[in-house]
Coordinates of C-alpha atoms and ligand atoms in Angstrom, one line a residue:
M536 CA -36.0 -126.7 -67.3
L537 CA -38.4 -129.1 -68.7
A538 CA -40.8 -128.6 -66.0
S539 CA -40.7 -124.9 -66.4
N540 CA -41.5 -125.3 -70.1
V541 CA -44.3 -127.5 -69.4
L542 CA -45.5 -124.9 -66.9
L543 CA -45.1 -122.1 -69.5
L544 CA -47.1 -124.1 -71.9
C545 CA -49.8 -124.7 -69.7
L546 CA -49.9 -121.0 -68.8
L547 CA -50.0 -120.0 -72.3
A548 CA -52.9 -122.6 -73.1
T549 CA -54.9 -121.1 -70.1
V550 CA -54.4 -117.7 -71.1
S551 CA -55.4 -118.3 -74.8
A552 CA -58.5 -120.1 -73.4
N553 CA -59.4 -117.3 -70.9
K554 CA -61.8 -115.2 -72.9
T555 CA -65.0 -114.7 -71.4
L556 CA -67.8 -115.8 -73.7
S557 CA -70.3 -113.1 -75.1
S558 CA -73.7 -113.3 -73.3
I559 CA -75.4 -114.5 -76.4
A560 CA -73.0 -117.3 -76.8
T561 CA -73.5 -118.2 -73.1
T562 CA -77.4 -118.3 -73.6
L563 CA -76.9 -120.4 -76.7
A564 CA -74.5 -122.7 -74.8
D565 CA -77.3 -123.1 -72.1
N566 CA -79.9 -123.9 -74.9
S567 CA -78.0 -126.4 -76.7
A568 CA -77.7 -128.3 -73.3
T569 CA -81.6 -128.4 -73.1
L570 CA -81.5 -129.6 -76.7
A571 CA -79.1 -132.3 -75.7
F572 CA -81.5 -133.8 -73.3
N573 CA -84.5 -133.3 -75.6
L574 CA -82.9 -134.8 -78.6
Y575 CA -81.2 -137.9 -76.6
Q576 CA -84.6 -138.7 -75.1
N577 CA -86.4 -138.6 -78.5
M578 CA -83.7 -140.9 -79.9
A579 CA -83.6 -143.3 -77.0
K580 CA -87.3 -144.0 -77.6
D581 CA -86.5 -145.3 -81.0
K582 CA -86.1 -149.1 -80.7
D583 CA -83.8 -149.4 -83.7
I584 CA -81.1 -147.4 -82.1
E585 CA -78.6 -149.0 -79.9
N586 CA -75.4 -146.9 -79.3
I587 CA -76.1 -143.4 -79.2
L588 CA -73.5 -140.6 -79.8
I589 CA -74.4 -136.9 -80.6
S590 CA -72.7 -133.5 -80.1
P591 CA -75.5 -131.2 -79.3
V592 CA -73.3 -128.0 -79.9
V593 CA -72.6 -129.3 -83.4
V594 CA -76.4 -130.2 -83.8
A595 CA -77.1 -126.7 -82.8
S596 CA -74.7 -125.3 -85.4
S597 CA -76.3 -127.4 -88.1
L598 CA -79.6 -125.9 -87.0
G599 CA -78.0 -122.7 -87.4
L600 CA -77.1 -123.4 -91.0
V601 CA -81.0 -124.1 -91.6
A602 CA -81.8 -120.8 -90.1
L603 CA -79.2 -119.2 -92.3
G604 CA -80.6 -120.8 -95.4
G605 CA -84.2 -120.6 -94.6
K606 CA -87.0 -118.1 -94.5
S607 CA -90.1 -117.4 -92.7
N608 CA -91.4 -120.5 -90.6
T609 CA -88.6 -122.9 -91.9
A610 CA -86.1 -120.5 -90.4
S611 CA -88.1 -119.5 -87.4
Q612 CA -88.7 -123.1 -86.3
V613 CA -84.9 -123.3 -85.8
K614 CA -85.2 -120.7 -83.0
T615 CA -88.0 -122.6 -81.4
V616 CA -86.0 -125.9 -81.4
L617 CA -83.2 -123.9 -80.0
S618 CA -85.4 -121.9 -77.6
A619 CA -83.9 -118.8 -78.8
A620 CA -87.2 -117.2 -80.4
S621 CA -86.1 -113.7 -79.3
V622 CA -82.6 -113.9 -80.6
K623 CA -81.9 -111.9 -83.7
D624 CA -80.5 -113.7 -86.9
E625 CA -77.2 -112.1 -86.8
Q626 CA -76.6 -112.9 -83.1
L627 CA -77.7 -116.6 -83.6
H628 CA -75.2 -117.0 -86.1
S629 CA -72.3 -115.2 -84.4
G630 CA -73.3 -116.7 -81.0
L631 CA -73.3 -120.2 -82.2
S632 CA -70.1 -119.8 -84.3
E633 CA -68.5 -118.4 -81.2
L634 CA -69.6 -121.3 -78.9
L635 CA -68.4 -123.9 -81.2
T636 CA -64.9 -122.3 -81.8
E637 CA -64.5 -122.1 -78.2
V638 CA -65.3 -125.7 -77.1
S639 CA -63.6 -127.1 -80.3
N640 CA -60.3 -125.2 -79.7
P641 CA -57.8 -128.0 -79.7
K642 CA -54.8 -126.1 -78.4
A643 CA -56.4 -124.5 -75.4
R644 CA -58.4 -127.9 -74.6
N645 CA -55.8 -130.5 -75.4
V646 CA -58.5 -132.7 -77.2
T647 CA -58.6 -134.1 -80.6
W648 CA -61.9 -133.0 -82.1
K649 CA -62.0 -132.9 -85.8
I650 CA -65.4 -131.6 -87.1
S651 CA -66.1 -131.5 -90.9
N652 CA -69.4 -130.3 -92.1
R653 CA -70.8 -130.6 -95.5
F654 CA -74.0 -129.5 -97.3
Y655 CA -75.0 -131.4 -100.1
G656 CA -77.5 -130.2 -102.7
P657 CA -79.1 -132.2 -105.7
S658 CA -77.0 -131.7 -109.0
S659 CA -79.7 -129.3 -110.2
V660 CA -79.2 -126.7 -107.4
S661 CA -77.4 -123.6 -107.8
F662 CA -76.1 -122.0 -104.6
V663 CA -76.4 -118.5 -103.7
D664 CA -73.0 -116.9 -103.1
D665 CA -74.1 -115.0 -99.9
F666 CA -75.2 -118.4 -98.5
L667 CA -71.8 -120.1 -99.4
K668 CA -69.7 -117.4 -97.7
S669 CA -71.9 -117.1 -94.6
S670 CA -72.2 -120.7 -94.0
K671 CA -68.4 -121.1 -94.3
K672 CA -68.0 -118.2 -92.0
H673 CA -70.2 -119.0 -89.2
Y674 CA -70.5 -122.8 -89.3
N675 CA -67.4 -124.0 -91.4
Y676 CA -69.6 -125.8 -93.9
D677 CA -68.3 -126.7 -97.3
H678 CA -70.7 -127.4 -100.2
S679 CA -71.1 -130.0 -102.8
K680 CA -73.6 -131.3 -105.4
I681 CA -74.5 -134.9 -105.5
N682 CA -76.2 -136.9 -108.2
F683 CA -78.1 -139.9 -107.1
R684 CA -78.6 -141.5 -110.3
D685 CA -75.8 -143.6 -109.6
K686 CA -76.7 -144.2 -106.0
R687 CA -73.9 -146.4 -105.1
S688 CA -71.2 -144.0 -106.2
A689 CA -73.1 -141.2 -104.5
V690 CA -73.1 -143.0 -101.2
K691 CA -69.4 -143.9 -101.6
A692 CA -68.6 -140.4 -102.3
I693 CA -70.1 -139.4 -99.0
N694 CA -68.3 -142.0 -97.1
D695 CA -65.1 -141.4 -98.7
W696 CA -65.3 -137.8 -97.7
A697 CA -66.1 -138.6 -94.2
S698 CA -63.3 -141.0 -93.9
K699 CA -60.9 -138.7 -95.5
S700 CA -61.8 -135.7 -93.3
T701 CA -61.4 -137.9 -90.0
D702 CA -58.2 -139.5 -91.1
G703 CA -60.0 -142.7 -91.6
K704 CA -61.2 -142.9 -88.1
L705 CA -65.0 -142.6 -89.4
P706 CA -65.0 -145.0 -92.4
E707 CA -68.8 -144.9 -92.9
V708 CA -71.6 -142.5 -92.6
T709 CA -74.2 -144.4 -94.2
K710 CA -74.9 -147.7 -96.2
D711 CA -77.8 -146.3 -98.0
V712 CA -79.5 -143.0 -98.7
E713 CA -83.3 -143.6 -98.9
K714 CA -84.6 -140.2 -99.8
T715 CA -82.5 -138.9 -102.5
D716 CA -84.4 -135.8 -103.8
G717 CA -83.5 -133.1 -101.2
A718 CA -80.5 -131.6 -99.6
M719 CA -78.4 -133.1 -97.0
I720 CA -76.4 -131.9 -93.9
I721 CA -73.7 -134.2 -92.9
N722 CA -71.4 -133.9 -90.0
A723 CA -68.3 -136.2 -89.8
M724 CA -66.4 -136.1 -86.6
F725 CA -63.7 -137.7 -84.6
Y726 CA -63.4 -137.1 -80.9
K727 CA -60.6 -138.4 -78.7
P728 CA -60.7 -137.0 -75.2
H729 CA -57.3 -136.3 -73.3
W730 CA -57.6 -137.3 -69.7
N731 CA -56.6 -135.0 -67.0
E732 CA -54.8 -137.9 -65.6
Q733 CA -53.8 -140.6 -67.9
F734 CA -54.3 -144.2 -67.3
H735 CA -51.2 -146.3 -67.6
H736 CA -50.9 -147.9 -71.2
K737 CA -49.9 -151.2 -69.8
M738 CA -53.0 -151.4 -67.3
V739 CA -55.1 -152.9 -70.1
D740 CA -56.4 -156.4 -70.4
N741 CA -59.3 -158.2 -72.1
R742 CA -62.6 -158.5 -70.2
G743 CA -66.1 -159.3 -70.9
F744 CA -68.5 -156.5 -71.5
L745 CA -72.2 -157.5 -70.9
V746 CA -74.4 -156.2 -73.7
H747 CA -77.4 -158.0 -71.9
R748 CA -77.6 -160.8 -69.5
S749 CA -77.1 -163.5 -72.1
F750 CA -74.7 -161.6 -74.4
T751 CA -71.2 -160.8 -73.7
V752 CA -68.5 -159.4 -75.9
S753 CA -64.7 -159.3 -75.2
V754 CA -63.2 -155.9 -75.0
P755 CA -59.9 -154.4 -73.9
M756 CA -60.4 -152.7 -70.6
M757 CA -58.2 -149.9 -69.0
H758 CA -57.9 -149.6 -65.4
R759 CA -56.8 -146.8 -63.0
T760 CA -57.1 -145.8 -59.4
G761 CA -57.4 -142.1 -58.6
I762 CA -59.4 -139.3 -57.0
Y763 CA -62.6 -138.6 -58.8
G764 CA -66.0 -137.1 -58.5
F765 CA -68.3 -140.1 -57.5
L766 CA -71.8 -140.7 -56.3
D767 CA -73.4 -143.9 -55.2
D768 CA -77.1 -143.2 -55.8
T769 CA -78.5 -146.0 -53.6
T770 CA -82.3 -144.7 -54.3
N771 CA -82.0 -145.1 -58.0
K772 CA -79.4 -148.1 -57.9
L773 CA -76.7 -146.3 -60.1
L774 CA -73.3 -144.9 -59.9
V775 CA -72.1 -141.6 -61.3
L776 CA -68.6 -140.7 -61.9
E777 CA -67.1 -137.6 -63.2
M778 CA -63.5 -137.8 -64.8
P779 CA -62.1 -134.5 -65.7
L780 CA -60.5 -134.0 -69.1
A781 CA -57.2 -132.2 -69.9
H782 CA -56.9 -128.7 -68.1
K783 CA -60.3 -129.5 -66.4
M784 CA -62.1 -127.5 -69.0
S785 CA -64.4 -130.3 -69.6
S786 CA -65.4 -133.5 -68.1
L787 CA -66.7 -137.1 -68.9
V788 CA -69.7 -137.8 -66.7
L789 CA -70.6 -141.6 -66.6
I790 CA -74.1 -142.9 -65.3
M791 CA -74.1 -146.5 -64.9
P792 CA -76.9 -148.8 -63.2
Y793 CA -75.4 -151.0 -60.5
H794 CA -75.9 -154.3 -62.7
V795 CA -76.5 -155.0 -66.4
E796 CA -80.2 -153.8 -67.4
S797 CA -81.6 -152.3 -70.3
L798 CA -80.9 -148.5 -69.8
E799 CA -84.6 -147.5 -70.1
R800 CA -85.0 -147.1 -66.3
V801 CA -81.7 -144.8 -66.0
E802 CA -83.0 -142.7 -69.2
K803 CA -86.4 -142.2 -67.5
L804 CA -84.6 -140.5 -64.7
L805 CA -82.3 -138.5 -67.2
T806 CA -83.1 -134.9 -67.2
R807 CA -81.0 -131.8 -67.0
Q808 CA -82.1 -131.1 -63.6
Q809 CA -81.5 -134.6 -62.5
L810 CA -77.8 -134.3 -63.8
N811 CA -77.3 -131.2 -61.9
T812 CA -78.5 -133.0 -58.8
W813 CA -76.2 -135.9 -59.3
V814 CA -73.2 -133.7 -60.0
S815 CA -73.7 -131.6 -57.1
A816 CA -74.2 -134.6 -54.6
M817 CA -70.9 -136.1 -55.9
E818 CA -68.0 -136.3 -53.7
Q819 CA -64.3 -136.5 -54.5
K820 CA -63.3 -140.1 -53.5
A821 CA -60.7 -142.8 -54.4
V822 CA -62.2 -144.7 -57.4
A823 CA -60.7 -147.8 -59.0
I824 CA -62.1 -147.2 -62.5
S825 CA -62.3 -149.8 -65.4
L826 CA -63.4 -148.6 -68.7
P827 CA -63.5 -150.2 -72.2
K828 CA -60.8 -149.0 -74.3
V829 CA -62.8 -149.1 -77.4
S830 CA -63.6 -146.8 -80.5
M831 CA -67.4 -146.2 -81.0
E832 CA -68.3 -145.1 -84.5
V833 CA -71.9 -144.2 -84.6
S834 CA -73.9 -142.4 -87.3
H835 CA -77.5 -141.0 -86.9
N836 CA -79.9 -139.7 -89.3
L837 CA -81.3 -137.0 -87.2
Q838 CA -83.9 -135.7 -89.8
K839 CA -86.9 -137.6 -88.1
H840 CA -85.8 -136.6 -84.5
L841 CA -85.3 -132.9 -85.3
A842 CA -88.7 -132.9 -87.0
E843 CA -90.2 -134.4 -83.8
L844 CA -88.7 -131.6 -81.7
G845 CA -90.3 -129.0 -84.0
L846 CA -88.3 -128.6 -87.1
T847 CA -91.3 -129.8 -89.3
E848 CA -91.0 -127.4 -92.2
A849 CA -87.5 -127.8 -93.3
V850 CA -87.9 -131.5 -93.7
D851 CA -91.1 -131.3 -95.4
K852 CA -90.9 -131.2 -99.3
A853 CA -94.2 -129.3 -99.7
K854 CA -93.5 -126.8 -97.1
A855 CA -89.8 -126.1 -96.9
D856 CA -88.6 -122.7 -97.7
L857 CA -84.7 -122.8 -98.1
S858 CA -84.7 -120.1 -100.6
N859 CA -81.9 -118.4 -99.2
I860 CA -79.6 -121.4 -100.3
S861 CA -80.7 -121.4 -103.8
G862 CA -82.7 -118.4 -104.5
K863 CA -85.7 -120.6 -105.2
K864 CA -88.1 -122.6 -103.2
D865 CA -86.7 -125.9 -104.6
L866 CA -85.0 -127.5 -101.6
Y867 CA -85.9 -129.6 -98.6
L868 CA -83.8 -131.3 -96.0
S869 CA -84.1 -135.0 -96.9
N870 CA -81.3 -136.0 -94.5
V871 CA -79.3 -135.0 -91.5
F872 CA -76.4 -137.4 -91.0
H873 CA -74.5 -136.8 -87.7
A874 CA -71.7 -139.2 -87.4
S875 CA -68.9 -139.5 -85.1
A876 CA -66.1 -141.7 -84.1
M877 CA -65.0 -141.5 -80.4
E878 CA -61.9 -143.1 -79.1
W879 CA -61.7 -144.1 -75.6
D880 CA -58.0 -144.5 -74.8
T881 CA -55.4 -144.1 -72.0
E882 CA -53.9 -141.0 -73.1
G883 CA -53.8 -138.0 -70.9
N884 CA -51.6 -135.7 -68.8
P885 CA -49.2 -137.4 -66.2
P886 CA -51.1 -138.2 -63.0
D887 CA -50.3 -136.7 -59.5
T888 CA -47.9 -139.4 -58.4
S889 CA -47.5 -137.9 -54.9
I890 CA -50.8 -139.6 -53.7
F891 CA -49.6 -143.1 -54.8
G892 CA -49.1 -145.3 -52.0
T893 CA -50.9 -143.1 -49.4
D894 CA -53.9 -143.6 -47.5
Q895 CA -56.0 -141.3 -50.0
L896 CA -56.3 -144.2 -52.3
K897 CA -57.0 -146.8 -49.8
N898 CA -60.3 -148.8 -50.2
P899 CA -61.4 -147.2 -53.5
K900 CA -65.0 -147.3 -54.8
L901 CA -65.3 -149.5 -57.6
F902 CA -66.6 -148.3 -61.1
Y903 CA -66.3 -151.3 -63.4
A904 CA -68.0 -150.4 -66.7
D905 CA -68.5 -153.8 -68.0
H906 CA -72.2 -153.1 -68.9
P907 CA -74.3 -150.5 -70.7
F908 CA -74.0 -146.9 -69.5
V909 CA -74.9 -143.4 -70.4
F910 CA -72.2 -140.6 -70.7
L911 CA -71.9 -137.0 -71.4
V912 CA -68.9 -134.9 -72.1
K913 CA -69.8 -131.7 -69.9
D914 CA -68.0 -128.4 -70.7
N915 CA -66.9 -126.6 -67.5
K916 CA -66.5 -123.3 -69.1
T917 CA -69.5 -122.7 -71.2
N918 CA -72.0 -125.5 -69.5
S919 CA -72.7 -126.8 -72.9
I920 CA -72.6 -130.5 -73.6
L921 CA -70.1 -131.5 -76.1
F922 CA -71.2 -135.2 -76.5
M923 CA -74.0 -137.3 -75.1
G924 CA -74.5 -140.9 -75.8
R925 CA -74.7 -144.3 -74.4
L926 CA -72.6 -147.5 -74.7
I927 CA -74.6 -150.6 -75.2
R928 CA -72.7 -152.6 -77.7
P929 CA -69.0 -151.9 -78.0
K930 CA -67.1 -153.5 -80.8
G931 CA -65.7 -156.9 -79.8
D932 CA -66.0 -160.7 -80.3
K933 CA -68.9 -162.6 -78.7
M934 CA -67.7 -164.5 -75.7
R935 CA -68.7 -168.0 -75.0
D936 CA -71.7 -168.0 -72.5
E937 CA -70.8 -168.7 -69.0
L938 CA -72.3 -171.5 -67.2
Ligands
NAG2468 C1 -59.1 -115.0 -66.6 O1 -57.7 -114.7 -66.2 C2 -57.9 -113.7 -65.1 C3 -56.4 -113.4 -64.6 O2 -55.3 -114.4 -65.1 C4 -58.6 -114.4 -63.8 O3 -58.7 -113.4 -62.7 C5 -60.0 -114.8 -64.2 O4 -60.6 -115.5 -63.3 C6 -59.9 -115.8 -65.5 N1 -61.1 -116.0 -66.1 C7 -61.7 -117.3 -66.5 C8 -63.1 -117.1 -66.9 O5 -60.9 -118.2 -66.4
NAG2469 C1 -82.5 -114.3 -96.8 O1 -82.9 -113.5 -97.9 C2 -83.4 -112.3 -97.6 C3 -83.6 -111.7 -99.1 O2 -84.3 -112.5 -99.8 C4 -82.5 -111.4 -97.0 O3 -83.3 -110.2 -96.5 C5 -82.2 -112.2 -95.7 O4 -81.3 -111.5 -94.8 C6 -81.7 -113.5 -95.9 N1 -81.5 -114.3 -94.7 C7 -80.3 -114.6 -94.4 C8 -80.2 -115.4 -93.0 O5 -79.2 -114.7 -95.0
NAG2470 C1 -52.1 -132.7 -75.2 O1 -50.9 -132.3 -74.3 C2 -50.0 -133.4 -74.5 C3 -48.7 -132.9 -73.3 O2 -48.8 -131.6 -73.2 C4 -49.4 -133.4 -75.9 O3 -48.4 -134.6 -76.0 C5 -50.6 -133.8 -76.7 O4 -50.2 -133.9 -78.1 C6 -51.6 -132.9 -76.7 N1 -52.8 -133.3 -77.4 C7 -53.5 -132.5 -78.1 C8 -54.6 -133.2 -78.9 O5 -53.4 -131.3 -78.2
NAG2471 C1 -63.9 -126.8 -63.4 O1 -62.9 -125.7 -63.4 C2 -62.5 -125.3 -62.2 C3 -61.8 -124.2 -62.3 O2 -60.6 -124.3 -63.2 C4 -61.9 -126.6 -61.5 O3 -61.5 -126.0 -60.2 C5 -62.6 -127.8 -61.4 O4 -62.1 -128.7 -60.9 C6 -63.3 -127.8 -62.8 N1 -64.1 -129.2 -62.7 C7 -63.9 -130.3 -63.4 C8 -65.0 -131.4 -63.2 O5 -63.1 -130.5 -64.1

């Protein structure tokens, strides 16, 4: 009885998710994956950034918002950054909207992914009605005016909004706002993957995570052995692991050097093509996995990075034309805060117990993630990248140096 109900639920979830993506959304999914690597590589060069956590499909939809509010070059640069120069405006907006709705559907995908977006204008701005309506419709943005004369309470208002819209999971977007004379885009997200096969909640203990050779922090680690996509790339001295998330509609791919080292070497290899090469070379193997059970809260100001990828006008006070937002040429994009909390936890669907104690799980490969690695949440249906990042420094207390 219970089993058949579960089966029915699974069927329902599958049916509701089984809608083919339009060709324009398919193209934009592909383009957003290219954007993912470009943006990641641009950020990885920045010596001030440690952990990285970005959602390329959400960044793409924020770019869509700029196209919606922009005119002439300010708008057309968005399409260049998205490699979508020939796509018509209306198609761009409906395609990006369709893509994000598909990949963030919590029921069909059995993930927790709360996405809140807000566009802040200076208190002098008056928003055009049309923009308010279409940005809500396509990109689920709400709007607010913000007065930086009292900077401390303005920053607090932003952080309070982010915290509230993520149920407290993301307490802070920023400590300070440097440029206060423009408009701001803010994404505040909470993401929690739901494994296709859960970890046992009791298979968790404290271990050391080597941030670098001489700095170790104590983190809870979760452990499980199962059948996973695995590749030992002996040429590049790294391991690649693919862990399906619920319903196998997306998966987490981890890329980790054999030993603790700066990720620079691995990141030099990291292209979309290389990822495809790794993924297609993976084999299903028994793997004993240990992963930090931590929550990552990371906030980036993408303004500079997007400018370096070609969005130069929207962020330039002298050149920006965002007059479809306010009816006047009086706005530029001074900040693009992209902030997410990602919770790495044990939860997931019940594992396939029939293979426990069988030969299939004998002599597992080891994937012991106790040092920095790169990861991606890859969507199995749209080929988009839901998240991309690196974990260098998890939260945790410093451990006494080993002798
Ligand atoms: C959708 O469902 C049909 C029938 O159940 C199946 O043949 C088809 O392969 C499914 N399509 C996708 C994209 O999952
Ligand atoms: C921007 O405004 C112009 C009219 O000023 C309008 O023709 C155009 O469709 C608007 N663009 C968008 C994306 O709303
Ligand atoms: C995922 O599915 C499980 C079991 O069906 C359920 O308990 C859980 O609440 C679901 N989570 C989400 C986020 O939908
Ligand atoms: C992707 O989806 C297909 C079809 O549902 C499934 O067979 C495959 O295992 C999935 N891949 C991953 C990595 O989850």
